């Protein structure tokens, strides 16, 4: 029997709305809550998702340099890594060293991983 269920992954960042807009566009989920210091991206107001909280003075990750650890990273499954890479760059990501590794606008590293065979296509065709 589980103790609980994941509500949101909370991510510190300098500007919650910038992060929410970026991840909303990447994941295709809407921004379901926003105030000056906190935003949520989730499938609905009744679903778990990603939340972003204002953290002034946050030291961005220097990954792959271990001086400042990556703190967290997301693996985003995609149908086409190259096309998804171009899309996230157009949304404001930047490329990092490694295979399909990027940083979001607040410099949080994330990876675009090829969709596993057990998962339905990301584009909805199945």
Tab-separated table of N, CA, C and O in Angstrom:
chain	number	residue	atom	x	y	z
A	1	UNK	N	0.849	-1.183	0.000
A	1	UNK	CA	0.000	0.000	0.000
A	1	UNK	C	0.889	1.239	0.000
A	1	UNK	O	1.738	1.395	0.873
A	2	UNK	N	0.738	2.138	-0.964
A	2	UNK	CA	1.575	3.327	-0.980
A	2	UNK	C	1.220	4.286	0.153
A	2	UNK	O	0.093	4.294	0.650
A	3	UNK	N	2.178	5.076	0.540
A	3	UNK	CA	1.958	6.100	1.554
A	3	UNK	C	1.245	7.298	0.945
A	3	UNK	O	0.434	7.953	1.579
A	4	UNK	N	1.557	7.593	-0.294
A	4	UNK	CA	0.951	8.748	-0.940
A	4	UNK	C	1.099	8.664	-2.444
A	4	UNK	O	1.507	7.649	-2.989
A	5	UNK	N	0.769	9.761	-3.115
A	5	UNK	CA	0.853	9.847	-4.566
A	5	UNK	C	1.462	11.201	-4.911
A	5	UNK	O	1.171	12.205	-4.244
A	6	UNK	N	2.269	11.237	-5.923
A	6	UNK	CA	2.927	12.475	-6.330
A	6	UNK	C	1.892	13.545	-6.668
A	6	UNK	O	0.946	13.294	-7.409
A	7	UNK	N	2.066	14.707	-6.098
A	7	UNK	CA	1.196	15.839	-6.431
A	7	UNK	C	1.864	16.663	-7.522
A	7	UNK	O	1.439	16.629	-8.663
A	8	UNK	N	2.931	17.382	-7.187
A	8	UNK	CA	3.684	18.146	-8.179
A	8	UNK	C	5.169	17.988	-7.903
A	8	UNK	O	5.567	17.819	-6.756
A	9	UNK	N	5.977	18.065	-8.947
A	9	UNK	CA	7.405	18.266	-8.790
A	9	UNK	C	7.590	19.773	-8.770
A	9	UNK	O	7.203	20.464	-9.721
A	10	UNK	N	8.140	20.301	-7.686
A	10	UNK	CA	8.316	21.743	-7.521
A	10	UNK	C	9.742	22.099	-7.918
A	10	UNK	O	10.699	21.520	-7.412
A	11	UNK	N	9.873	23.069	-8.806
A	11	UNK	CA	11.168	23.463	-9.337
A	11	UNK	C	11.431	24.921	-8.978
A	11	UNK	O	10.611	25.797	-9.291
A	12	UNK	N	12.560	25.180	-8.304
A	12	UNK	CA	12.958	26.557	-8.025
A	12	UNK	C	13.424	27.221	-9.312
A	12	UNK	O	14.063	26.583	-10.165
A	13	UNK	N	13.121	28.517	-9.447
A	13	UNK	CA	13.531	29.259	-10.639
A	13	UNK	C	13.418	30.754	-10.365
A	13	UNK	O	12.716	31.169	-9.450
A	14	UNK	N	14.098	31.572	-11.169
A	14	UNK	CA	13.998	33.009	-10.959
A	14	UNK	C	12.656	33.601	-11.406
A	14	UNK	O	12.198	34.592	-10.849
A	15	UNK	N	12.015	33.024	-12.427
A	15	UNK	CA	10.769	33.580	-12.959
A	15	UNK	C	9.794	32.435	-13.257
A	15	UNK	O	9.886	31.792	-14.306
A	16	UNK	N	8.852	32.167	-12.351
A	16	UNK	CA	7.941	31.045	-12.529
A	16	UNK	C	7.134	31.082	-13.830
A	16	UNK	O	6.896	30.046	-14.441
A	17	UNK	N	6.716	32.246	-14.280
A	17	UNK	CA	5.903	32.307	-15.494
A	17	UNK	C	6.724	31.964	-16.737
A	17	UNK	O	6.225	31.287	-17.637
A	18	UNK	N	7.976	32.390	-16.790
A	18	UNK	CA	8.833	32.023	-17.923
A	18	UNK	C	8.978	30.512	-17.988
A	18	UNK	O	8.847	29.894	-19.052
A	19	UNK	N	9.238	29.892	-16.853
A	19	UNK	CA	9.367	28.431	-16.804
A	19	UNK	C	8.059	27.748	-17.190
A	19	UNK	O	8.044	26.781	-17.958
A	20	UNK	N	6.947	28.239	-16.653
A	20	UNK	CA	5.654	27.622	-16.955
A	20	UNK	C	5.329	27.711	-18.440
A	20	UNK	O	4.868	26.736	-19.032
A	21	UNK	N	5.570	28.838	-19.048
A	21	UNK	CA	5.298	28.966	-20.486
A	21	UNK	C	6.162	28.002	-21.293
A	21	UNK	O	5.688	27.366	-22.230
A	22	UNK	N	7.432	27.898	-20.939
A	22	UNK	CA	8.343	26.990	-21.644
A	22	UNK	C	7.846	25.556	-21.524
A	22	UNK	O	7.647	24.864	-22.524
A	23	UNK	N	7.630	25.078	-20.293
A	23	UNK	CA	7.256	23.679	-20.097
A	23	UNK	C	5.840	23.391	-20.587
A	23	UNK	O	5.543	22.284	-21.046
A	24	UNK	N	4.955	24.366	-20.544
A	24	UNK	CA	3.623	24.201	-21.120
A	24	UNK	C	3.728	23.926	-22.619
A	24	UNK	O	3.069	23.017	-23.147
A	25	UNK	N	4.580	24.678	-23.296
A	25	UNK	CA	4.769	24.474	-24.739
A	25	UNK	C	5.459	23.147	-25.037
A	25	UNK	O	5.093	22.445	-25.974
A	26	UNK	N	6.454	22.774	-24.233
A	26	UNK	CA	7.179	21.518	-24.468
A	26	UNK	C	6.260	20.312	-24.256
A	26	UNK	O	6.231	19.386	-25.065
A	27	UNK	N	5.491	20.311	-23.173
A	27	UNK	CA	4.696	19.140	-22.799
A	27	UNK	C	3.269	19.158	-23.343
A	27	UNK	O	2.586	18.140	-23.309
A	28	UNK	N	2.818	20.316	-23.814
A	28	UNK	CA	1.457	20.398	-24.338
A	28	UNK	C	0.389	20.427	-23.266
A	28	UNK	O	-0.783	20.185	-23.549
A	29	UNK	N	0.769	20.713	-22.044
A	29	UNK	CA	-0.192	20.847	-20.946
A	29	UNK	C	-0.363	22.331	-20.634
A	29	UNK	O	0.584	23.111	-20.755
A	30	UNK	N	-1.548	22.721	-20.191
A	30	UNK	CA	-1.788	24.136	-19.911
A	30	UNK	C	-1.191	24.589	-18.575
A	30	UNK	O	-0.872	23.771	-17.715
A	31	UNK	N	-1.077	25.877	-18.434
A	31	UNK	CA	-0.759	26.484	-17.137
A	31	UNK	C	-2.081	26.513	-16.375
A	31	UNK	O	-3.037	27.162	-16.799
A	32	UNK	N	-2.146	25.766	-15.286
A	32	UNK	CA	-3.414	25.622	-14.567
A	32	UNK	C	-3.501	26.472	-13.301
A	32	UNK	O	-4.564	26.549	-12.679
A	33	UNK	N	-2.385	27.073	-12.927
A	33	UNK	CA	-2.386	27.982	-11.773
A	33	UNK	C	-1.218	28.932	-11.930
A	33	UNK	O	-0.145	28.519	-12.376
A	34	UNK	N	-1.425	30.180	-11.566
A	34	UNK	CA	-0.325	31.136	-11.607
A	34	UNK	C	-0.597	32.291	-10.649
A	34	UNK	O	-1.704	32.823	-10.589
A	35	UNK	N	0.419	32.621	-9.871
A	35	UNK	CA	0.447	33.896	-9.158
A	35	UNK	C	1.858	34.448	-9.344
A	35	UNK	O	2.626	33.895	-10.140
A	36	UNK	N	2.215	35.493	-8.665
A	36	UNK	CA	3.524	36.121	-8.898
A	36	UNK	C	4.701	35.212	-8.564
A	36	UNK	O	5.772	35.353	-9.136
A	37	UNK	N	4.499	34.284	-7.630
A	37	UNK	CA	5.609	33.485	-7.134
A	37	UNK	C	5.495	31.982	-7.382
A	37	UNK	O	6.385	31.229	-7.002
A	38	UNK	N	4.417	31.542	-8.021
A	38	UNK	CA	4.192	30.103	-8.152
A	38	UNK	C	3.310	29.831	-9.366
A	38	UNK	O	2.283	30.485	-9.543
A	39	UNK	N	3.715	28.863	-10.193
A	39	UNK	CA	2.913	28.463	-11.348
A	39	UNK	C	2.854	26.941	-11.415
A	39	UNK	O	3.743	26.255	-10.910
A	40	UNK	N	1.811	26.430	-12.060
A	40	UNK	CA	1.643	24.987	-12.233
A	40	UNK	C	1.317	24.695	-13.695
A	40	UNK	O	0.499	25.385	-14.303
A	41	UNK	N	1.969	23.669	-14.219
A	41	UNK	CA	1.666	23.136	-15.542
A	41	UNK	C	1.196	21.701	-15.323
A	41	UNK	O	1.936	20.891	-14.755
A	42	UNK	N	-0.047	21.411	-15.734
A	42	UNK	CA	-0.585	20.066	-15.568
A	42	UNK	C	-1.706	19.850	-16.575
A	42	UNK	O	-2.200	20.807	-17.176
A	43	UNK	N	-2.105	18.604	-16.739
A	43	UNK	CA	-3.149	18.287	-17.716
A	43	UNK	C	-4.471	18.977	-17.382
A	43	UNK	O	-5.243	19.314	-18.274
A	44	UNK	N	-4.734	19.189	-16.095
A	44	UNK	CA	-5.958	19.873	-15.656
A	44	UNK	C	-5.742	20.371	-14.233
A	44	UNK	O	-4.736	20.043	-13.595
A	45	UNK	N	-6.710	21.095	-13.721
A	45	UNK	CA	-6.605	21.571	-12.338
A	45	UNK	C	-6.744	20.425	-11.339
A	45	UNK	O	-6.504	20.614	-10.153
A	46	UNK	N	-7.122	19.245	-11.823
A	46	UNK	CA	-7.265	18.083	-10.950
A	46	UNK	C	-6.193	17.030	-11.232
A	46	UNK	O	-6.372	15.859	-10.913
A	47	UNK	N	-5.079	17.439	-11.839
A	47	UNK	CA	-4.002	16.504	-12.179
A	47	UNK	C	-2.677	16.987	-11.605
A	47	UNK	O	-2.454	18.187	-11.432
A	48	UNK	N	-1.810	16.044	-11.320
A	48	UNK	CA	-0.455	16.372	-10.882
A	48	UNK	C	0.338	16.911	-12.061
A	48	UNK	O	-0.002	16.658	-13.215
A	49	UNK	N	1.401	17.626	-11.764
A	49	UNK	CA	2.217	18.171	-12.844
A	49	UNK	C	3.510	18.763	-12.335
A	49	UNK	O	4.047	18.339	-11.314
A	50	UNK	N	3.976	19.757	-13.055
A	50	UNK	CA	5.182	20.490	-12.687
A	50	UNK	C	4.773	21.830	-12.104
A	50	UNK	O	3.885	22.494	-12.642
A	51	UNK	N	5.438	22.230	-11.033
A	51	UNK	CA	5.183	23.534	-10.447
A	51	UNK	C	6.506	24.281	-10.345
A	51	UNK	O	7.566	23.668	-10.171
A	52	UNK	N	6.429	25.581	-10.457
A	52	UNK	CA	7.626	26.420	-10.453
A	52	UNK	C	7.447	27.506	-9.404
A	52	UNK	O	6.442	28.219	-9.409
A	53	UNK	N	8.441	27.586	-8.485
A	53	UNK	CA	8.352	28.599	-7.442
A	53	UNK	C	9.530	29.559	-7.552
A	53	UNK	O	10.647	29.161	-7.861
A	54	UNK	N	9.221	30.832	-7.292
A	54	UNK	CA	10.244	31.885	-7.381
A	54	UNK	C	11.325	31.639	-6.342
A	54	UNK	O	11.032	31.418	-5.170
A	55	UNK	N	12.574	31.678	-6.795
A	55	UNK	CA	13.729	31.516	-5.919
A	55	UNK	C	14.764	32.564	-6.324
A	55	UNK	O	15.651	32.289	-7.130
A	56	UNK	N	14.626	33.782	-5.791
A	56	UNK	CA	15.592	34.823	-6.141
A	56	UNK	C	17.005	34.383	-5.751
A	56	UNK	O	17.207	33.748	-4.720
A	57	UNK	N	17.948	34.687	-6.592
A	57	UNK	CA	19.336	34.350	-6.288
A	57	UNK	C	19.679	32.893	-6.508
A	57	UNK	O	20.743	32.441	-6.089
A	58	UNK	N	18.803	32.139	-7.159
A	58	UNK	CA	19.090	30.732	-7.442
A	58	UNK	C	20.365	30.622	-8.266
A	58	UNK	O	20.546	31.333	-9.248
A	59	UNK	N	21.260	29.760	-7.836
A	59	UNK	CA	22.491	29.512	-8.591
A	59	UNK	C	22.205	28.443	-9.631
A	59	UNK	O	21.894	27.309	-9.273
A	60	UNK	N	22.264	28.795	-10.918
A	60	UNK	CA	21.969	27.799	-11.954
A	60	UNK	C	22.995	26.667	-11.966
A	60	UNK	O	24.159	26.848	-11.605
A	61	UNK	N	22.541	25.527	-12.398
A	61	UNK	CA	23.421	24.375	-12.555
A	61	UNK	C	24.523	24.684	-13.555
A	61	UNK	O	24.311	25.410	-14.525
A	62	UNK	N	25.681	24.125	-13.314
A	62	UNK	CA	26.802	24.267	-14.251
A	62	UNK	C	27.078	22.946	-14.962
A	62	UNK	O	28.147	22.760	-15.529
A	63	UNK	N	26.114	22.017	-14.915
A	63	UNK	CA	26.285	20.709	-15.523
A	63	UNK	C	26.767	20.849	-16.958
A	63	UNK	O	26.303	21.725	-17.663
A	64	UNK	N	27.734	20.078	-17.414
A	64	UNK	CA	28.312	18.894	-16.782
A	64	UNK	C	29.443	19.187	-15.793
A	64	UNK	O	29.953	18.265	-15.177
A	65	UNK	N	29.829	20.447	-15.620
A	65	UNK	CA	30.813	20.807	-14.595
A	65	UNK	C	30.154	20.588	-13.232
A	65	UNK	O	29.079	21.128	-12.964
A	66	UNK	N	30.755	19.796	-12.344
A	66	UNK	CA	30.099	19.476	-11.071
A	66	UNK	C	30.134	20.599	-10.030
A	66	UNK	O	29.660	20.399	-8.914
A	67	UNK	N	30.632	21.780	-10.377
A	67	UNK	CA	30.707	22.868	-9.402
A	67	UNK	C	29.328	23.163	-8.786
A	67	UNK	O	29.214	23.368	-7.586
A	68	UNK	N	28.290	23.203	-9.612
A	68	UNK	CA	26.919	23.354	-9.125
A	68	UNK	C	26.123	22.203	-9.738
A	68	UNK	O	25.922	22.174	-10.952
A	69	UNK	N	25.679	21.234	-8.930
A	69	UNK	CA	24.986	20.056	-9.460
A	69	UNK	C	23.734	20.428	-10.248
A	69	UNK	O	23.188	21.519	-10.097
A	70	UNK	N	23.258	19.470	-11.038
A	70	UNK	CA	22.079	19.754	-11.856
A	70	UNK	C	20.809	19.902	-11.023
A	70	UNK	O	19.822	20.426	-11.504
A	71	UNK	N	20.797	19.503	-9.771
A	71	UNK	CA	19.700	19.716	-8.834
A	71	UNK	C	18.479	18.863	-9.162
A	71	UNK	O	17.824	18.355	-8.277
A	72	UNK	N	18.122	18.727	-10.394
A	72	UNK	CA	17.050	17.857	-10.880
A	72	UNK	C	17.148	17.897	-12.384
A	72	UNK	O	17.741	18.798	-12.948
A	73	UNK	N	16.588	16.894	-13.031
A	73	UNK	CA	16.417	17.005	-14.477
A	73	UNK	C	15.237	16.149	-14.892
A	73	UNK	O	14.882	15.201	-14.204
A	74	UNK	N	14.631	16.527	-15.981
A	74	UNK	CA	13.501	15.793	-16.516
A	74	UNK	C	13.933	15.045	-17.760
A	74	UNK	O	14.717	15.567	-18.557
A	75	UNK	N	13.413	13.845	-17.923
A	75	UNK	CA	13.523	13.123	-19.182
A	75	UNK	C	12.182	13.286	-19.887
A	75	UNK	O	11.143	12.924	-19.324
A	76	UNK	N	12.209	13.846	-21.076
A	76	UNK	CA	10.993	14.075	-21.851
A	76	UNK	C	10.996	13.096	-23.016
A	76	UNK	O	11.905	13.127	-23.851
A	77	UNK	N	9.983	12.194	-23.072
A	77	UNK	CA	9.960	11.232	-24.181
A	77	UNK	C	9.396	11.909	-25.424
A	77	UNK	O	8.449	12.697	-25.348
A	78	UNK	N	10.040	11.623	-26.557
A	78	UNK	CA	9.653	12.230	-27.827
A	78	UNK	C	9.676	11.163	-28.919
A	78	UNK	O	10.357	10.152	-28.798
A	79	UNK	N	8.931	11.417	-29.981
A	79	UNK	CA	8.928	10.502	-31.119
A	79	UNK	C	10.167	10.696	-31.986
A	79	UNK	O	10.701	9.745	-32.540
A	80	UNK	N	10.619	11.934	-32.130
A	80	UNK	CA	11.748	12.270	-33.005
A	80	UNK	C	12.662	13.233	-32.235
A	80	UNK	O	12.320	14.399	-32.044
A	81	UNK	N	13.806	12.725	-31.796
A	81	UNK	CA	14.698	13.541	-30.967
A	81	UNK	C	15.209	14.781	-31.690
A	81	UNK	O	15.328	15.843	-31.085
A	82	UNK	N	15.532	14.669	-32.967
A	82	UNK	CA	16.058	15.825	-33.699
A	82	UNK	C	14.994	16.904	-33.873
A	82	UNK	O	15.254	18.089	-33.635
A	83	UNK	N	13.789	16.512	-34.270
A	83	UNK	CA	12.705	17.486	-34.432
A	83	UNK	C	12.352	18.125	-33.096
A	83	UNK	O	12.140	19.339	-33.013
A	84	UNK	N	12.305	17.321	-32.042
A	84	UNK	CA	12.001	17.857	-30.712
A	84	UNK	C	13.100	18.807	-30.259
A	84	UNK	O	12.830	19.832	-29.626
A	85	UNK	N	14.356	18.475	-30.586
A	85	UNK	CA	15.467	19.364	-30.238
A	85	UNK	C	15.326	20.725	-30.879
A	85	UNK	O	15.516	21.756	-30.230
A	86	UNK	N	14.980	20.748	-32.146
A	86	UNK	CA	14.768	22.031	-32.830
A	86	UNK	C	13.611	22.798	-32.197
A	86	UNK	O	13.678	24.023	-32.029
A	87	UNK	N	12.566	22.075	-31.821
A	87	UNK	CA	11.401	22.721	-31.212
A	87	UNK	C	11.733	23.349	-29.863
A	87	UNK	O	11.336	24.483	-29.589
A	88	UNK	N	12.470	22.632	-29.012
A	88	UNK	CA	12.784	23.212	-27.696
A	88	UNK	C	13.758	24.378	-27.816
A	88	UNK	O	13.679	25.343	-27.057
A	89	UNK	N	14.664	24.313	-28.791
A	89	UNK	CA	15.558	25.456	-29.018
A	89	UNK	C	14.754	26.688	-29.427
A	89	UNK	O	15.012	27.800	-28.951
A	90	UNK	N	13.749	26.495	-30.272
A	90	UNK	CA	12.903	27.610	-30.702
A	90	UNK	C	12.096	28.186	-29.538
A	90	UNK	O	11.742	29.365	-29.550
A	91	UNK	N	11.832	27.350	-28.522
A	91	UNK	CA	11.079	27.809	-27.349
A	91	UNK	C	11.966	28.498	-26.311
A	91	UNK	O	11.459	29.004	-25.312
A	92	UNK	N	13.284	28.473	-26.510
A	92	UNK	CA	14.170	29.152	-25.570
A	92	UNK	C	15.139	28.264	-24.825
A	92	UNK	O	15.867	28.741	-23.955
A	93	UNK	N	15.166	26.971	-25.138
A	93	UNK	CA	16.157	26.087	-24.519
A	93	UNK	C	17.525	26.362	-25.125
A	93	UNK	O	17.640	27.029	-26.163
A	94	UNK	N	18.546	25.846	-24.472
A	94	UNK	CA	19.879	25.882	-25.070
A	94	UNK	C	20.478	24.498	-24.977
A	94	UNK	O	20.153	23.718	-24.081
A	95	UNK	N	21.322	24.202	-25.957
A	95	UNK	CA	21.959	22.895	-26.037
A	95	UNK	C	23.031	22.772	-24.958
A	95	UNK	O	23.742	23.728	-24.679
A	96	UNK	N	23.133	21.589	-24.367
A	96	UNK	CA	24.201	21.268	-23.424
A	96	UNK	C	25.005	20.101	-23.994
A	96	UNK	O	24.520	19.391	-24.877
A	97	UNK	N	26.203	19.863	-23.478
A	97	UNK	CA	26.966	18.705	-23.938
A	97	UNK	C	26.200	17.414	-23.650
A	97	UNK	O	25.526	17.296	-22.636
A	98	UNK	N	26.300	16.479	-24.558
A	98	UNK	CA	25.640	15.195	-24.382
A	98	UNK	C	24.649	14.939	-25.494
A	98	UNK	O	24.377	15.799	-26.331
A	99	UNK	N	24.098	13.742	-25.474
A	99	UNK	CA	23.173	13.300	-26.503
A	99	UNK	C	21.759	13.788	-26.200
A	99	UNK	O	21.114	13.289	-25.274
A	100	UNK	N	21.293	14.796	-26.922
A	100	UNK	CA	19.947	15.349	-26.769
A	100	UNK	C	19.716	15.899	-25.368
A	100	UNK	O	18.679	15.662	-24.758
A	101	UNK	N	20.695	16.642	-24.873
A	101	UNK	CA	20.623	17.275	-23.556
A	101	UNK	C	20.504	18.786	-23.761
A	101	UNK	O	21.221	19.372	-24.577
A	102	UNK	N	19.594	19.409	-23.014
A	102	UNK	CA	19.297	20.831	-23.159
A	102	UNK	C	19.131	21.450	-21.777
A	102	UNK	O	19.033	20.741	-20.779
A	103	UNK	N	19.047	22.771	-21.741
A	103	UNK	CA	18.714	23.488	-20.513
A	103	UNK	C	17.490	24.341	-20.789
A	103	UNK	O	17.366	24.940	-21.871
A	104	UNK	N	16.579	24.403	-19.827
A	104	UNK	CA	15.400	25.249	-19.970
A	104	UNK	C	15.792	26.702	-19.711
A	104	UNK	O	16.973	26.989	-19.451
A	105	UNK	N	14.865	27.650	-19.783
A	105	UNK	CA	15.243	29.059	-19.611
A	105	UNK	C	15.911	29.401	-18.279
A	105	UNK	O	16.660	30.368	-18.186
A	106	UNK	N	15.669	28.608	-17.225
A	106	UNK	CA	16.319	28.847	-15.930
A	106	UNK	C	17.556	27.967	-15.757
A	106	UNK	O	18.078	27.836	-14.663
A	107	UNK	N	18.031	27.353	-16.845
A	107	UNK	CA	19.231	26.513	-16.872
A	107	UNK	C	19.086	25.165	-16.181
A	107	UNK	O	20.076	24.551	-15.811
A	108	UNK	N	17.856	24.661	-16.018
A	108	UNK	CA	17.674	23.299	-15.514
A	108	UNK	C	17.915	22.334	-16.674
A	108	UNK	O	17.254	22.437	-17.712
A	109	UNK	N	18.833	21.391	-16.526
A	109	UNK	CA	19.072	20.424	-17.595
A	109	UNK	C	17.874	19.490	-17.791
A	109	UNK	O	17.157	19.163	-16.843
A	110	UNK	N	17.647	19.094	-19.043
A	110	UNK	CA	16.655	18.066	-19.346
A	110	UNK	C	17.106	17.305	-20.574
A	110	UNK	O	17.911	17.793	-21.363
A	111	UNK	N	16.606	16.087	-20.706
A	111	UNK	CA	16.979	15.214	-21.820
A	111	UNK	C	15.755	14.899	-22.660
A	111	UNK	O	14.668	14.690	-22.122
A	112	UNK	N	15.941	14.847	-23.953
A	112	UNK	CA	14.907	14.362	-24.862
A	112	UNK	C	15.239	12.912	-25.161
A	112	UNK	O	16.255	12.626	-25.794
A	113	UNK	N	14.417	12.016	-24.657
A	113	UNK	CA	14.691	10.588	-24.840
A	113	UNK	C	13.740	10.013	-25.886
A	113	UNK	O	12.595	10.459	-26.014
A	114	UNK	N	14.245	9.052	-26.636
A	114	UNK	CA	13.408	8.368	-27.619
A	114	UNK	C	12.297	7.627	-26.883
A	114	UNK	O	12.543	6.946	-25.885
A	115	UNK	N	11.085	7.749	-27.388
A	115	UNK	CA	9.929	7.112	-26.779
A	115	UNK	C	10.165	5.616	-26.660
A	115	UNK	O	10.487	4.948	-27.635
A	116	UNK	N	9.990	5.062	-25.448
A	116	UNK	CA	10.130	3.611	-25.287
A	116	UNK	C	9.034	2.870	-26.061
A	116	UNK	O	7.947	3.418	-26.275
A	117	UNK	N	9.299	1.636	-26.423
A	117	UNK	CA	8.330	0.879	-27.219
A	117	UNK	C	7.028	0.628	-26.469
A	117	UNK	O	5.985	0.459	-27.086
A	118	UNK	N	7.048	0.636	-25.145
A	118	UNK	CA	5.836	0.399	-24.371
A	118	UNK	C	4.912	1.613	-24.323
A	118	UNK	O	3.745	1.503	-23.967
A	119	UNK	N	5.410	2.785	-24.707
A	119	UNK	CA	4.625	4.015	-24.613
A	119	UNK	C	3.927	4.305	-25.948
A	119	UNK	O	4.487	4.048	-27.021
A	120	UNK	N	2.733	4.841	-25.868
A	120	UNK	CA	2.039	5.222	-27.098
A	120	UNK	C	2.744	6.436	-27.712
A	120	UNK	O	3.433	7.188	-27.010
A	121	UNK	N	2.589	6.647	-29.024
A	121	UNK	CA	3.243	7.773	-29.676
A	121	UNK	C	2.880	9.099	-29.008
A	121	UNK	O	1.743	9.306	-28.594
A	122	UNK	N	3.847	9.973	-28.919
A	122	UNK	CA	3.641	11.267	-28.297
A	122	UNK	C	2.693	12.109	-29.139
A	122	UNK	O	1.880	12.866	-28.615
A	123	UNK	N	2.770	11.959	-30.456
A	123	UNK	CA	1.935	12.773	-31.350
A	123	UNK	C	0.472	12.348	-31.372
A	123	UNK	O	-0.346	12.913	-32.074
A	124	UNK	N	0.129	11.321	-30.584
A	124	UNK	CA	-1.259	10.895	-30.463
A	124	UNK	C	-1.702	9.878	-31.485
A	124	UNK	O	-2.813	9.365	-31.414
A	125	UNK	N	-0.874	9.532	-32.463
A	125	UNK	CA	-1.275	8.536	-33.454
A	125	UNK	C	-0.986	7.132	-32.910
A	125	UNK	O	0.110	6.838	-32.493
A	126	UNK	N	-1.994	6.344	-32.817
A	126	UNK	CA	-1.770	4.964	-32.366
A	126	UNK	C	-2.957	4.103	-32.667
A	126	UNK	O	-4.036	4.261	-32.370
